[in-house]
Structure formats: C-alpha cells, structure tokens
C-alpha cells in the first residue's frame, strides 16, 4: 500500500523542495519506487532541483483537467530508474487545482508507486491545503528561527483539521525536519536550538540538516543533494531521515561546529 | 406548447408517511399558551425542525383566532404543519391544511424529550489533551478550560471560567469571558502574548520580565490584574 507524504512548512524558503528531492532520491536509491509531485502551481521549482526542466511536456494541471494522461505527464529521472516527477504548471495558478482532480491524481499515483511525496507550496491557502489533503504522513520542514517555527505550528494545526485523515478522526503522523541548522549560531544563541524547536512544536524529530554549500551547488546543477554530494553532511542527514521514515532506529546526530581544535588554534588567516 | 419530438417527463407524486408531534391546546387558551411559553423558554430549540400538528378538537376558535394562535406559536419557534379536529370548510386559505386519518404512534425517541421540563446541566469544563496550535481558537463559555500541552503563539483560549495550561502558554488567554471576575489563569510557563480576565487585560510587555517562563497564576482584584509565581 503506497504511502503519501506531504513536505510542508508554512514559511517559504525553508527547504521543502530541496528536501522533497533529497528524500525522494534517497528512497529511490534504497530501491523504492517514488514519485515526487510539485504542488506549487505557478511558481514551480521541483523540476529545476530535479534537473528535469527541459523535459516538461505535460503537468499536474493538464492531468487534472483531463488534457493529458498521467503517464504522459510523469517524467522519469535519468539517474534513478525508480524515481519519477510530476511537475506543476508554470503558466497557471493555484485556482486551477480542484479537490476532485487532486483526489483522482493521488489515487492513480497510489496505485503505481510505493511512495508519493507531495511538495507543498508555502502558505496556508488552497495549494498548501490540497497538497496535504490526502497525506498519510507529513514532514514539517522548519528552520531554527522564530518565524519559521510559528508558521510550522500553524501548519501542524491545519494538518489536524484540513486533511482527509483528520476528517475521519485519524491522525496524520508528523515528523519534524530541521533544515539550515547552523551549529555555531545556535551555540551563540543567535538561532534557536534543536531542543527549543522541539519544545515549541512537540512533534518527533526526523532529522537535522545542516546549512551547507553543497545544497546550493546541487540545486544549481539540477540534482538532489543525496545524489550528487552523497558524502556531504546534508546528504547524510537526509539519508538518515529516510531510514527513520522506513521505521529504522537511527541515532540522531546533531551537526556540530566542524572546526577542529587545530583549526581553532591556528585558524587565523595570514595577512 | 410542448415539443412533440421530446418525450414528456412524468411528474412524480407519491405517498409517504411521516411521524409528527401533535399539540392539543385546551381551554382556557391563554393559560395553555403561558404554560407552553414556560416550556419553550426552558428548552429553546426543542421544537426546531420538528413537524407539529395542531389538534383543535378541544377548543372552538374562530378563523381569525386560529390564525392568531398559529402566529403566536411561530413566535415561540413552533411551526405548524397542519391542523386537526375541525371542519375544513370553515377555514380560510391562509391557514395550514387540515389533516385527517392520523394514527397514534410511539413517540420518537428523543433524548431531549425526557428533559423537556428540566434543564440538562452541561459539562462545566473542557479538557484538551494535545497542544493548541498557532491560529487555533478554543471557545468554551460554559466553564474552565484545561490544556495538557502548550498553547502556541498566535493561538487563543476563550473560557467562561478559568484557564489551566499544563505547558507553556505562548498565545492569548481570555478567562472569565462571560463576565466572571473570579476566574483565574494558571500555566506552567508564561510566555503569553496577552492575558485577560473578564475584560481586564495585560499584554506581554506589561508582564514583569522576572515572571517570564515561570509557573504563574493571574487573578483580578477590583479592576487590577495580579500575576504571581506559583509555589
């Protein structure tokens, strides 16, 4: 039975699309069949991060409006045979999404794949609520700073009211993914600590992804970070997160300041 | 003129039976109406949505009197579906139709029917076992609200009684909202945006910084809100 995941946050720019691509690729590398779905109609980014922007013919809106079949819109990843992408439209906007249309597409995707990962747009309006509507589990992407945390709290409230599972009286399982974590700034108190974020949001921690240059490089070359920078700390964090999603017990490692003592003692630049 | 080429759709007219309540006014009408008013004021909404037949066999009223009675009942939330117990030829067109052939039936089971004369006491406190999230509003004018968890920034609790938060109160709390100055606010950690009791409020700025993140209770003395640490 396929699992439908929604990657959501409330706040924009925290790493939903990056995380969708990274987690999707890591799952596919582990042998699962995965489709990542872009719900950000009008401001699509998942196709760029996946490196598929030059192969988009049909999109989610075309399928919803019966202008194309699902098989025509799905784009297979060139690097991983079991990873597929259903892109969003760039020329339309969120009003083109209909509840019935989304339900039909998700049902079709459930039948074809092991994992359906929905990349939610930012905000709490139609795009975000439709992306979460059919979710079995949710990954709440949060930066360790106050506005992101409050927006994540809001979106958690919506997961408990606007999803089909919530309407049936069941609970959507929630996972906290902290991204862009900067250990130095957390130590100095300039950013919230992992404990602070968990205390405020009260949901189980899935992983902590450090702020890293590798993520930026990966998205600029159009590849999920778990594929092209697999040895980076960020990619490792995503892989651990995927193992936890599949039910494995993986000890949590909070990224720390990587400067060695040597580096701290002799770290001054020569004039 | 109907189009001869198109097949005509038949109008469906079927028989169906429904269960209705029958009200039988007894003379003197004024006393009966007063008794009914007493009943409807204690259980308002008892008749809402229920089909009611008026049985006029025990009284003899003129057409105008019946019209007046029907409008008096309407004013009490009772809509008359039909009349019983009188000669249809005596009635004008501005009255509900006269029915006949009604049979006695078991009264439909309705929890409120047993409590019609007395008022069922409503639960006096609300217990929430999960955190209240940002943007959620909890309204409970009947009594206390207890939260086993935190109240997020941007959330609101509005209670007629006291508010108890076994967690961190980060949002807004309005206690004694229905005019109860004796209500209090208790929490394990105060980081609230606003505390209010019976309309008197203090924003986060007005709460002493030494109390921040402490367990506190807030209460009213006169028009002044006092906030003090618990323990």
PDB file of N, CA and C in Angstrom, chain A residues 58 63 68-76 84-86 108-109 112:
ATOM      1  N   UNK A  58       3.834  17.799 -20.207  1.00  0.00           N
ATOM      2  CA  UNK A  58       2.540  17.958 -19.543  1.00  0.00           C
ATOM      3  C   UNK A  58       2.767  18.056 -18.045  1.00  0.00           C
ATOM      4  N   UNK A  63      -3.222  17.070 -16.245  1.00  0.00           N
ATOM      5  CA  UNK A  63      -3.812  15.776 -15.867  1.00  0.00           C
ATOM      6  C   UNK A  63      -5.149  16.004 -15.166  1.00  0.00           C
ATOM      7  N   UNK A  68      -4.326  15.589 -20.477  1.00  0.00           N
ATOM      8  CA  UNK A  68      -3.249  14.627 -20.695  1.00  0.00           C
ATOM      9  C   UNK A  68      -3.443  13.477 -19.726  1.00  0.00           C
ATOM     10  N   UNK A  69      -2.889  12.336 -20.086  1.00  0.00           N
ATOM     11  CA  UNK A  69      -2.942  11.202 -19.163  1.00  0.00           C
ATOM     12  C   UNK A  69      -1.782  11.327 -18.189  1.00  0.00           C
ATOM     13  N   UNK A  70      -1.912  10.681 -17.047  1.00  0.00           N
ATOM     14  CA  UNK A  70      -0.864  10.720 -16.037  1.00  0.00           C
ATOM     15  C   UNK A  70       0.459  10.214 -16.604  1.00  0.00           C
ATOM     16  N   UNK A  71       0.386   9.143 -17.394  1.00  0.00           N
ATOM     17  CA  UNK A  71       1.626   8.561 -17.931  1.00  0.00           C
ATOM     18  C   UNK A  71       2.334   9.524 -18.876  1.00  0.00           C
ATOM     19  N   UNK A  72       1.583  10.447 -19.481  1.00  0.00           N
ATOM     20  CA  UNK A  72       2.224  11.423 -20.377  1.00  0.00           C
ATOM     21  C   UNK A  72       2.918  12.522 -19.576  1.00  0.00           C
ATOM     22  N   UNK A  73       2.428  12.796 -18.396  1.00  0.00           N
ATOM     23  CA  UNK A  73       2.982  13.898 -17.618  1.00  0.00           C
ATOM     24  C   UNK A  73       4.158  13.475 -16.739  1.00  0.00           C
ATOM     25  N   UNK A  74       4.179  12.187 -16.352  1.00  0.00           N
ATOM     26  CA  UNK A  74       5.249  11.720 -15.460  1.00  0.00           C
ATOM     27  C   UNK A  74       6.585  11.729 -16.182  1.00  0.00           C
ATOM     28  N   UNK A  75       7.615  12.247 -15.503  1.00  0.00           N
ATOM     29  CA  UNK A  75       8.962  12.312 -16.086  1.00  0.00           C
ATOM     30  C   UNK A  75       9.865  11.417 -15.259  1.00  0.00           C
ATOM     31  N   UNK A  76      10.534  10.511 -15.940  1.00  0.00           N
ATOM     32  CA  UNK A  76      11.431   9.595 -15.222  1.00  0.00           C
ATOM     33  C   UNK A  76      12.787  10.268 -15.026  1.00  0.00           C
ATOM     34  N   UNK A  84      10.410   9.229 -10.178  1.00  0.00           N
ATOM     35  CA  UNK A  84       9.641   9.947 -11.176  1.00  0.00           C
ATOM     36  C   UNK A  84       9.220  11.298 -10.635  1.00  0.00           C
ATOM     37  N   UNK A  85       8.902  12.195 -11.567  1.00  0.00           N
ATOM     38  CA  UNK A  85       8.483  13.550 -11.195  1.00  0.00           C
ATOM     39  C   UNK A  85       7.166  13.885 -11.889  1.00  0.00           C
ATOM     40  N   UNK A  86       6.214  14.468 -11.137  1.00  0.00           N
ATOM     41  CA  UNK A  86       5.012  15.042 -11.760  1.00  0.00           C
ATOM     42  C   UNK A  86       5.105  16.548 -11.538  1.00  0.00           C
ATOM     43  N   UNK A 108      -4.537   7.627  -8.450  1.00  0.00           N
ATOM     44  CA  UNK A 108      -3.810   6.952  -9.527  1.00  0.00           C
ATOM     45  C   UNK A 108      -2.349   6.733  -9.159  1.00  0.00           C
ATOM     46  N   UNK A 109      -1.741   7.731  -8.529  1.00  0.00           N
ATOM     47  CA  UNK A 109      -0.326   7.617  -8.148  1.00  0.00           C
ATOM     48  C   UNK A 109      -0.139   6.559  -7.069  1.00  0.00           C
ATOM     49  N   UNK A 112       0.382   3.207  -8.482  1.00  0.00           N
ATOM     50  CA  UNK A 112       1.566   2.938  -9.308  1.00  0.00           C
ATOM     51  C   UNK A 112       2.877   2.944  -8.531  1.00  0.00           C
TER      52      UNK A 112
END
